[in-house]
XYZ file of C-alpha atoms in Angstrom:
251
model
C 16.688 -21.430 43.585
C 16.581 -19.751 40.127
C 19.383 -18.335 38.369
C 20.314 -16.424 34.860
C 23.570 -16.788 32.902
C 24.115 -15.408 29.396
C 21.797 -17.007 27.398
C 21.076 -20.003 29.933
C 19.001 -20.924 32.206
C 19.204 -22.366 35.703
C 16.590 -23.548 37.453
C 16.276 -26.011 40.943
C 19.997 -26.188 41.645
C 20.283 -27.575 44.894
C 23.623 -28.913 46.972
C 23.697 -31.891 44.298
C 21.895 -31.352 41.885
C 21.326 -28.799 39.165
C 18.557 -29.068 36.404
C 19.645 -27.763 32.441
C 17.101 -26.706 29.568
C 17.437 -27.395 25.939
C 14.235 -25.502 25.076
C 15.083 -23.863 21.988
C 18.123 -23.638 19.137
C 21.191 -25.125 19.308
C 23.867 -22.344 18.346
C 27.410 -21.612 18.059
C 27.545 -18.167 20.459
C 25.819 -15.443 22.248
C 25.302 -13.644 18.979
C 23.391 -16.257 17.193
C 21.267 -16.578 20.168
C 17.838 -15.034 18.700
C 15.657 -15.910 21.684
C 16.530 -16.586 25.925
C 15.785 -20.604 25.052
C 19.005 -20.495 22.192
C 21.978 -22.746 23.828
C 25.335 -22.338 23.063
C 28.544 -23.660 24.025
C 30.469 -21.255 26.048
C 26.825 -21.076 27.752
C 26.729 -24.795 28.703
C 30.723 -24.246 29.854
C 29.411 -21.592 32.403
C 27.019 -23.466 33.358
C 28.896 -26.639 34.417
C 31.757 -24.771 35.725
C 28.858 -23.854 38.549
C 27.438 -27.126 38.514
C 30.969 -28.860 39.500
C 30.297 -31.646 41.532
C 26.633 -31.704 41.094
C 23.855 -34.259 39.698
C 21.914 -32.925 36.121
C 18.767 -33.365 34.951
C 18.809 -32.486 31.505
C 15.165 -31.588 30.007
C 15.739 -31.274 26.168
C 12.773 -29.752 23.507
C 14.492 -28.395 20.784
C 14.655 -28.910 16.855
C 18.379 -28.411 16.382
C 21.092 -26.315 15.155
C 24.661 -25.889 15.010
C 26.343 -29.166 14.534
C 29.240 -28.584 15.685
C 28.096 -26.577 18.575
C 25.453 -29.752 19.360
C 28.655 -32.252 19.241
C 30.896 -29.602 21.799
C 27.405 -29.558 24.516
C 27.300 -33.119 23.834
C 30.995 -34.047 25.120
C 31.137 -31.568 27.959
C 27.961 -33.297 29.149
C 29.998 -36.387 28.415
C 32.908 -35.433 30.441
C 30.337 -34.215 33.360
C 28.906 -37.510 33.306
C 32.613 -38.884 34.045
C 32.323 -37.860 37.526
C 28.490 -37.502 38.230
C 24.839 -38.799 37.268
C 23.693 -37.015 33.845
C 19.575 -37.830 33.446
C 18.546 -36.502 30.039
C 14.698 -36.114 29.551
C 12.997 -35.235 26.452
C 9.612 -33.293 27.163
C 8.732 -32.394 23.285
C 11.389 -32.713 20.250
C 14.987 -33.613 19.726
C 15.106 -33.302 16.714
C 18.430 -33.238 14.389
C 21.767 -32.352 16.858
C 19.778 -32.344 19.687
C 18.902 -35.611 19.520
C 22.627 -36.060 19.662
C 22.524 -34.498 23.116
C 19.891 -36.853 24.117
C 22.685 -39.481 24.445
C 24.944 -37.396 26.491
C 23.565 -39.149 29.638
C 24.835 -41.547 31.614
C 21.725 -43.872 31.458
C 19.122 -43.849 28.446
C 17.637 -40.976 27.928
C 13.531 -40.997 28.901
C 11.527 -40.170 25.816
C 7.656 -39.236 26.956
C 5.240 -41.209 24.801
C 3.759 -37.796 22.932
C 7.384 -36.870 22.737
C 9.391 -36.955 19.266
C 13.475 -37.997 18.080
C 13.992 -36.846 14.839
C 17.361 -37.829 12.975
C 18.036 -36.747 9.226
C 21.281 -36.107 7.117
C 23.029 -32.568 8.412
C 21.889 -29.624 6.187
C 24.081 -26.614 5.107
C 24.767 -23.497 2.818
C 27.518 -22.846 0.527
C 27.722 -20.631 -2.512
C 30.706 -21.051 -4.766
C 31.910 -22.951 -7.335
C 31.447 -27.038 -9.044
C 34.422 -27.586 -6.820
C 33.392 -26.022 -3.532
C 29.865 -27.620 -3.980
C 31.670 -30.912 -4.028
C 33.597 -30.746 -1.507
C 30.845 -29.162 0.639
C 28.752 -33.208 -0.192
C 31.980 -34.972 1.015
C 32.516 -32.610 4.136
C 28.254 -33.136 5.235
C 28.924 -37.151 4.365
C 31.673 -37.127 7.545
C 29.549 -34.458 9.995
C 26.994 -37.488 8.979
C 29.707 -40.393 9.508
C 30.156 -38.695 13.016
C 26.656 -38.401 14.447
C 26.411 -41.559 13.422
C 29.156 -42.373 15.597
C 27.005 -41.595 18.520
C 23.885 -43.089 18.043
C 26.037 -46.593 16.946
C 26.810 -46.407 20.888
C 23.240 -46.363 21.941
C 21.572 -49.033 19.533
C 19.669 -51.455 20.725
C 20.776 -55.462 20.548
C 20.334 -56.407 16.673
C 19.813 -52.827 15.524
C 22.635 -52.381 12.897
C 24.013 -48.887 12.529
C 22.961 -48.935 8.602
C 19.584 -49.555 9.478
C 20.149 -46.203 11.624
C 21.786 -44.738 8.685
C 18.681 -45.583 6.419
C 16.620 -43.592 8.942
C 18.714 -40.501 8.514
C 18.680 -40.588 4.880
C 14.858 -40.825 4.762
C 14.489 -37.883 7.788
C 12.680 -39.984 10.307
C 10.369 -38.943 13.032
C 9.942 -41.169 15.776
C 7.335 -41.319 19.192
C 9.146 -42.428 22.191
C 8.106 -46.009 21.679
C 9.067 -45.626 17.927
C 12.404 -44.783 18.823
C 12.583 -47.745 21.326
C 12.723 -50.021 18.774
C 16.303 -48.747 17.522
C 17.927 -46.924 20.302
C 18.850 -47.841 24.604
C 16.119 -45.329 25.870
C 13.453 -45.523 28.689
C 9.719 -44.607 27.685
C 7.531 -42.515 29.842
C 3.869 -41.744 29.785
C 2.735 -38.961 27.872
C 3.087 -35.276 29.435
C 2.296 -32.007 28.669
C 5.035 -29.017 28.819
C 4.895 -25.351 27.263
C 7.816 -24.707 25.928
C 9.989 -22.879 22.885
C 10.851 -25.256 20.110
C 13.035 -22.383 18.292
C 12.878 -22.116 14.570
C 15.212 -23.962 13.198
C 13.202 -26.772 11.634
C 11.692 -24.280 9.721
C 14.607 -22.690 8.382
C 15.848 -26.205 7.136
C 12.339 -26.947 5.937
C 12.215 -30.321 8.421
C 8.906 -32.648 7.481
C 7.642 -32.655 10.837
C 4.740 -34.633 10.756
C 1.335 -33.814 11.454
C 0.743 -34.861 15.478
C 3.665 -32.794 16.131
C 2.299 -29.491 14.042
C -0.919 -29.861 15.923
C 0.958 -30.293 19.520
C 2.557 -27.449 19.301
C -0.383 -25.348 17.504
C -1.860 -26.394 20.443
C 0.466 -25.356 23.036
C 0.927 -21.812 21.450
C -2.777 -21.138 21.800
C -2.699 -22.297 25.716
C -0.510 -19.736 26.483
C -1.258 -16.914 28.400
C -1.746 -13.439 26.859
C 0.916 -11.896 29.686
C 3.382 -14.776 28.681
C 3.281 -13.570 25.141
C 3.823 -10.052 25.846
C 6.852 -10.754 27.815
C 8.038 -12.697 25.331
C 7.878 -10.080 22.936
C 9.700 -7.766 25.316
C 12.777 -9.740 25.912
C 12.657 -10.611 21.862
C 12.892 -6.749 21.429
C 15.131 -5.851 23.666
C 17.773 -8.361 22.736
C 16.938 -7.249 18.915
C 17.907 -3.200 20.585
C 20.927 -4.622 21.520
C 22.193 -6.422 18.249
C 21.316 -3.324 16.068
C 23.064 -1.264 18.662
C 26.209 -3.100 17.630
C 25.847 -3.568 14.039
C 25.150 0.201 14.089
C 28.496 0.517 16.091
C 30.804 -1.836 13.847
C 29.205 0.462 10.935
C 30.736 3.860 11.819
């Protein structure tokens, strides 16, 4: 079975179990979806509401987003898992909140060989004055303090949570069996998925290093000419309907 929500996904829900994508940005609401892969919230809260009861498989290639929005997913997965088996998968990239969402399981998360967890200090944009800038620092050094929070649950034995914390400061990318070495998880072979990544390490000018770049150069020129032109429709379409309503709230 295959089924569309706003701005989600559904794909393979059966009796008991239902499987959920994290293929592109993570972002606070419909409007700052940019492209079908964006999650949101109220998306994911759709979504479970008709997944009550059911088993997830949670597949998760994304660079990010919201962080706020990524700590929200990451307890209603939480409070799903209260009741029923949460599997989280990552095929490509969690990278920044999403690999917050990683841990929302309730067993490690499997982390494919070829695949990447990227963790750095949370990013923002303020204008405004010496004061505002300040307290702008001190407001990213708690967001920080409470991602932390999260991955100091899923350490391995003798990982210390200010090792972690050098690791953010330093934006580190890890392979599956990089990560293994500081966090609970379960390594897989290496596989090979097609799949949106978003733009949002670009927009927060993330290092990514250089076997990433070239898996995903590599994926884009795989794909098929018809995919692409799809793509492009849906992109324009949902671009129609945003300058629709900015043109509206103009008048």
């Amino acid at each position: 079975m295959e089924n569309e929500l706003k701005g989600i996904e559904i794909k393979n829900m059966t009796d008991t179990t239902a499987d959920l994508y994290f293929y592109g940005d993570i972002v606070s609401d419909w409007w700052g979806a940019w492209q079908a892969e964006d999650q949101y919230p109220d998306a994911i809260k759709n979504f479970l509401s008709g997944a009550e009861g059911k088993d997830l498989n949670v597949y998760i290639n994304s660079g990010g987003g919201s962080v706020f929005a990524g700590m929200a997913i990451y307890n209603m997965l939480k409070r799903h898992g209260e009741k029923n088996k949460v599997k989280v998968y990552v095929d490509g990239l969690a990278g920044s909140i999403a690999s917050v969402i990683a841990f929302a399981g309730t067993e490690p998360p499997e982390i494919s060989s070829n695949a990447f967890l990227m963790i750095h200090k949370p990013w923002g944009t303020i204008a405004g004055n010496a004061d505002e800038l300040r307290k702008m620092a001190d407001d990213l050094d708690k967001v920080q303090g409470g991602i932390l929070n999260v991955y100091e649950n899923h350490l391995k034995e003798d990982v210390t949570i200010d090792q972690v914390e050098e690791l953010i400061n330093a934006e580190t990318w890890m392979d599956g069996k990089e990560a293994a070495e500081y966090f609970d998880i379960t390594t897989s072979d290496a596989k090979e998925y097609v799949a949106a990544v978003g733009n949002y390490l670009d927009r927060i000018g993330a290092k990514a290093p250089q076997a990433y770049k070239n898996r995903e150069k590599q994926k884009l020129e795989e794909k098929e000419p018809a995919q692409k032109a799809i793509q492009a429709v849906d992109t324009e379409k949902r671009n129609q309907i945003k300058r629709l309503c900015i043109g509206g709230m103009s008048r």
